[in-house]
XYZ file of C-alpha atoms in Angstrom:
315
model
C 0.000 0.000 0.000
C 1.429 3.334 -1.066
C 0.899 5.726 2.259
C 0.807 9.606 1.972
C 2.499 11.008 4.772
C 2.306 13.910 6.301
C 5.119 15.021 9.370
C 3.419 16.814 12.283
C 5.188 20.332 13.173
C 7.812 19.409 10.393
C 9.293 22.966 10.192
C 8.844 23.690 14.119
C 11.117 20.575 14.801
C 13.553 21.284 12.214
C 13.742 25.062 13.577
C 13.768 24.024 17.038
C 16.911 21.265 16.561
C 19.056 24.326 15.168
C 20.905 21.384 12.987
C 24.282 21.726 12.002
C 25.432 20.160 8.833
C 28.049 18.650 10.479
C 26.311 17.326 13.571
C 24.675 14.253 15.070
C 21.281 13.895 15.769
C 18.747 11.003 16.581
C 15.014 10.489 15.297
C 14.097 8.393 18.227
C 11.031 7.674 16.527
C 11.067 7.136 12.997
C 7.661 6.518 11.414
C 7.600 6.966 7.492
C 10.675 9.162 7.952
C 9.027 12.530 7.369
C 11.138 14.319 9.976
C 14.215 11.773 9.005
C 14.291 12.994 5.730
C 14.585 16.499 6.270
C 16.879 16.300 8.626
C 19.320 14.098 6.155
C 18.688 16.703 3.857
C 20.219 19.070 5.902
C 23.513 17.664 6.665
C 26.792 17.230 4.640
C 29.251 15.250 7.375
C 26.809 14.738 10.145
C 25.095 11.429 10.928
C 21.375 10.443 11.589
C 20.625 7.642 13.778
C 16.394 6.561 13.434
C 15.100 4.513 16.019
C 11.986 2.860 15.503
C 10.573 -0.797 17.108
C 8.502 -1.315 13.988
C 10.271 -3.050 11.282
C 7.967 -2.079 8.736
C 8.975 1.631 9.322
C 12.483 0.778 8.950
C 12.009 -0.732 5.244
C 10.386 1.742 4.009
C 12.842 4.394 5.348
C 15.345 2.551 3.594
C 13.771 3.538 0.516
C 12.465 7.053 1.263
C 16.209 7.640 2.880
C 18.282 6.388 -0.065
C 19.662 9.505 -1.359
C 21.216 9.951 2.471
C 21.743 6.604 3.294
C 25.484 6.725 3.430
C 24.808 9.465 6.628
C 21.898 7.712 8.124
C 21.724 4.203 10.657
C 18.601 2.829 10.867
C 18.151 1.101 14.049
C 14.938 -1.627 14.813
C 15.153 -1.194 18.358
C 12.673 0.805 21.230
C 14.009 4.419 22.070
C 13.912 2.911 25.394
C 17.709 1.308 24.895
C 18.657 5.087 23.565
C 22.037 4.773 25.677
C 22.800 1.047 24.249
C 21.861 2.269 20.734
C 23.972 5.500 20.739
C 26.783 3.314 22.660
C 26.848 0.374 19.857
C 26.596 3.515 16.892
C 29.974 4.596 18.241
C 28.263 7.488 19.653
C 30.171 9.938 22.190
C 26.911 12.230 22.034
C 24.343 13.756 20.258
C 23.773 17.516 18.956
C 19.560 16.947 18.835
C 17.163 14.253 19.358
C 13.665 14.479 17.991
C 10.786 12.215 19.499
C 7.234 11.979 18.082
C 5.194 9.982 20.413
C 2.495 9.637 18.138
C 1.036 6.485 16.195
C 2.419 6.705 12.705
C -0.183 6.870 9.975
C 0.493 4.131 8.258
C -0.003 1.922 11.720
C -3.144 3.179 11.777
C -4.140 3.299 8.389
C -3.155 -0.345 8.089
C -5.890 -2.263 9.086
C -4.544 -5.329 9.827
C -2.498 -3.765 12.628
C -5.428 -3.416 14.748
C -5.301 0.197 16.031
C -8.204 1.475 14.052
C -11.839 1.568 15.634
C -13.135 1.743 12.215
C -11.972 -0.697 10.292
C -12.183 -4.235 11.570
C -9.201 -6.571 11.970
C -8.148 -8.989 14.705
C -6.915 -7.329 18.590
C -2.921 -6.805 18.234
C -2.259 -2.525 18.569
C 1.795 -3.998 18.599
C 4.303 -1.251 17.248
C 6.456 -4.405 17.676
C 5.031 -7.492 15.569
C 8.035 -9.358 17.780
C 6.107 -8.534 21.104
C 4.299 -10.812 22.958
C 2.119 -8.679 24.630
C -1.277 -7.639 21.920
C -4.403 -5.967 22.959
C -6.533 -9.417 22.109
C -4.559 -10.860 25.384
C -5.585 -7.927 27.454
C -8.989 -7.677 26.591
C -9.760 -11.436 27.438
C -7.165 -12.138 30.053
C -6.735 -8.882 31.970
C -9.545 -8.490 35.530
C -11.965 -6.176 35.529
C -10.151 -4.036 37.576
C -7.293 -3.571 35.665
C -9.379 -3.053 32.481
C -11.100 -0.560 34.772
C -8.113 1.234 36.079
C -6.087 1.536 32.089
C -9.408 2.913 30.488
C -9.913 5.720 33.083
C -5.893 6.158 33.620
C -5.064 5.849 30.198
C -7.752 6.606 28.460
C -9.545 9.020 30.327
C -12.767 7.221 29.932
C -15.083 8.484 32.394
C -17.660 5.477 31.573
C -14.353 3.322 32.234
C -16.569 0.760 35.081
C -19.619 0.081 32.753
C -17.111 -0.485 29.803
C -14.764 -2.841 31.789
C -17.879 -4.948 32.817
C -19.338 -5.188 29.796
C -16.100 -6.543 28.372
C -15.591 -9.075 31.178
C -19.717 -9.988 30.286
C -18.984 -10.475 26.389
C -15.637 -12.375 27.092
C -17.663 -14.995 29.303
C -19.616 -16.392 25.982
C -16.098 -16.438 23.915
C -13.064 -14.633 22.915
C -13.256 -10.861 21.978
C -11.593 -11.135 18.877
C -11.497 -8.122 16.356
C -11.815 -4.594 16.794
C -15.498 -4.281 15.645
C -16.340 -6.567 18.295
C -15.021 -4.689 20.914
C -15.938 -1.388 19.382
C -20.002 -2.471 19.724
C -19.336 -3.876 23.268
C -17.569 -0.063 24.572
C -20.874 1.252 22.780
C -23.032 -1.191 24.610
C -22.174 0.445 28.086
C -22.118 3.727 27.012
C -25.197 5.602 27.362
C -27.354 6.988 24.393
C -26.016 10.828 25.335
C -22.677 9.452 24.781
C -22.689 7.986 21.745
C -24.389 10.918 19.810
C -21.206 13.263 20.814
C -18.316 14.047 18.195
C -15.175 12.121 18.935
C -16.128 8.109 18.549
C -16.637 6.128 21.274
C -14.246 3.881 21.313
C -11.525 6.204 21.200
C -10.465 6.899 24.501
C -10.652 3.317 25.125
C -8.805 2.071 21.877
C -6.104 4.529 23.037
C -6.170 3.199 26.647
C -5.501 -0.376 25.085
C -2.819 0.855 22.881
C -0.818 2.712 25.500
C -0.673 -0.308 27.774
C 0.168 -2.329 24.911
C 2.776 -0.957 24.158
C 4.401 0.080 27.776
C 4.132 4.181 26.259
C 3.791 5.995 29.359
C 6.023 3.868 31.323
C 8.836 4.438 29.002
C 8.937 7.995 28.941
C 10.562 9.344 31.869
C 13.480 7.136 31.478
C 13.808 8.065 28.033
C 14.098 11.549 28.422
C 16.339 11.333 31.616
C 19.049 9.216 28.653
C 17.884 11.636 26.149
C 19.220 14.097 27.907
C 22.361 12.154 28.777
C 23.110 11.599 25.763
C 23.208 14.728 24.454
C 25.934 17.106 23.872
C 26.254 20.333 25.904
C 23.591 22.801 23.851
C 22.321 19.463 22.034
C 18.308 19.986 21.671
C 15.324 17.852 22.869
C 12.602 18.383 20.664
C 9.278 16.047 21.784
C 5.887 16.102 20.317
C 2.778 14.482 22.416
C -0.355 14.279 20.937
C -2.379 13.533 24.518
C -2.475 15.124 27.836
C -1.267 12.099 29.531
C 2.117 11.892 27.284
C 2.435 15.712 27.705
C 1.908 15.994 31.101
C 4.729 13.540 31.881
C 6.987 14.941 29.253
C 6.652 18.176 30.687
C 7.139 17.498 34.060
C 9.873 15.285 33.597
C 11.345 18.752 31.931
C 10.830 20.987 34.843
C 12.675 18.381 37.050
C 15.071 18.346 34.664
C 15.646 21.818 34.720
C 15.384 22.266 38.559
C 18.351 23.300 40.314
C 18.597 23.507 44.123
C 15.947 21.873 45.724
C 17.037 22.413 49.479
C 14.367 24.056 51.617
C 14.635 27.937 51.803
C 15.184 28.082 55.097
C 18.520 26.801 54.501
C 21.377 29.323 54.111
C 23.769 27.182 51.689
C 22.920 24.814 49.389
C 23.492 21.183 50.442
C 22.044 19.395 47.792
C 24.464 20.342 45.068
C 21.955 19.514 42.580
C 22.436 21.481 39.307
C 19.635 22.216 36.180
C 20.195 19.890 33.469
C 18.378 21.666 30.482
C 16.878 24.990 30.253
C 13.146 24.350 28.500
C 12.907 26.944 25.701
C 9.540 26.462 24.778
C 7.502 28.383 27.900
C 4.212 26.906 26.333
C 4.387 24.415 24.008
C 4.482 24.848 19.970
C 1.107 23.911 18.206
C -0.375 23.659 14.623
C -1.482 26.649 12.660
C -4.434 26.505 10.876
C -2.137 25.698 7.358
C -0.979 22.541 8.917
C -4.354 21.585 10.530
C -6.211 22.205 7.203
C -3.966 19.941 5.518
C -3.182 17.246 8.071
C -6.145 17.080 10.556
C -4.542 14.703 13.003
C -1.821 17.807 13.928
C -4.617 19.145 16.027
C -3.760 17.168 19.214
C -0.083 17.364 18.550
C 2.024 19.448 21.050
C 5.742 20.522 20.659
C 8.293 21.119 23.700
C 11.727 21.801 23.268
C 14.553 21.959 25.655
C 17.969 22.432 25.722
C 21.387 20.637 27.581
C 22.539 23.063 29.856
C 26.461 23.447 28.973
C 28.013 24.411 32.219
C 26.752 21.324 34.040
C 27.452 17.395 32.999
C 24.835 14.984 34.405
């Protein structure tokens, strides 16, 4: 299938990396390669190193890359070995690092994959085919109470009890197996007010599923903590979210990062010794305009933050 891709914030990201022709930077997330490719385009002796745990994004990078190849590693790997990855790419440190936390298009174009709510196909929602984990085993396996607890905490599915009963209800006459099926049971607990508003019904649940999955959340802190290690002294961090739960954590993982002191002010010297790690240069984070929206609808959600290694301090 022959996918029309669109990168989110393409421009803001390239803008905010400040890339050097010369320098090395990681696409911790690679997708279709949008923001890969004009990043490549961009450099003359640098090096790109894309990271993505879906091996279908890596082939077809290799194709939408070729003209940069020979300054571009493609790595099938999760950003969550970042440290390992830069440490086997003979990599002292990095000059930017872009993540996009979103689902690629393609993923959920591809109906087979089983992250769409409106096409049916059978429960997997793996960015990793080679993970054992799919969303078929949590929806028939998982208690009630843990179905419960990721639609409300992941999903922010206020109808998150009636939902996760009604699954464990369907599950006792047989498997759950395809999307469709579990699309009508979410409907079947929602009630009639519900179902008549905008956004589809089984979204926030679809995206609860997903997330755990696919261990997102868990994952992030640690992987902006080595992000940041891994970056040169006034290397960027550039990370787009595309729901309040991602962007909460990457932005508070950002203000700890770029806490200093933390003793109590009552004390007269600091005793802590701790030292700010980045300085966050994006005071609210970068959005859409209505260009980008008009074209690419699913920019709508997408945030931007951006952040900078501090270069008096090593971590």
């Amino acid at each position: 299938m022959e996918y029309i891709h669109k990168p989110v914030l393409l421009h803001e990201c390239v803008s905010a990396l400040a890339i050097h022709p010369d320098g090395v930077y990681v696409d911790g997330t690679l997708g279709r390669a949008g923001h890969s490719l004009e990043i490549a385009s961009r450099l003359t002796t640098g090096r790109l190193i894309c990271i993505d745990r879906d091996m279908a994004a890596i082939d077809a990078a290799r194709a939408r890359l070729a003209p940069y190849l020979e300054r571009v590693t493609l790595v099938h790997s999760n950003f969550s070995r970042l440290e390992e990855i830069l440490r086997e790419a003979g990599v002292g440190g990095a000059d930017g690092m872009l993540f996009d936390l979103g689902v690629s298009s393609p993923q959920l174009d591809d109906a087979s994959r089983g992250f769409s709510y409106m096409q049916d196909a059978p429960l997997d929602m793996r960015m990793d085919l080679d993970a054992p984990l799919t969303a078929g085993e949590i929806v028939n396996t998982w208690s009630g109470e843990e179905l419960r607890r990721i639609l409300y905490e992941y999903g922010e599915e206020r109808y998150a009890p009636a939902i996760a009963r009604a699954i464990v209800r369907a599950r006792e006459n047989g498997p759950v197996r395809t999307t469709l099926e579990l699309v009508e049971i979410i409907k079947s607990a929602m009630p009639p007010a519900a179902l008549r508003e905008k956004q589809h019904p089984a979204k926030r649940s679809f995206q609860a599923i997903r997330i755990a999955v696919n261990g997102e959340l868990d994952a992030l802190p640690p992987m902006l903590r080595g992000a940041v290690e891994g970056l040169n002294c006034g290397g960027r961090l550039a990370v787009i979210t595309f729901h309040s739960l991602e962007d909460r954590i990457v932005k508070r993982t950002m203000q700890d990062l770029a806490r200093g002191c933390t003793c109590p002010p009552s004390f007269p010297v600091c005793v802590c010794g701790k030292k700010p790690k980045i300085k966050i240069l994006t005071r609210k984070p970068i959005v859409s305009g209505e260009a980008e929206l008009e074209e690419n609808p699913r920019a709508r959600s997408a945030k931007l933050r951006v952040a900078e290694k501090c270069e008096t301090f090593d971590l």
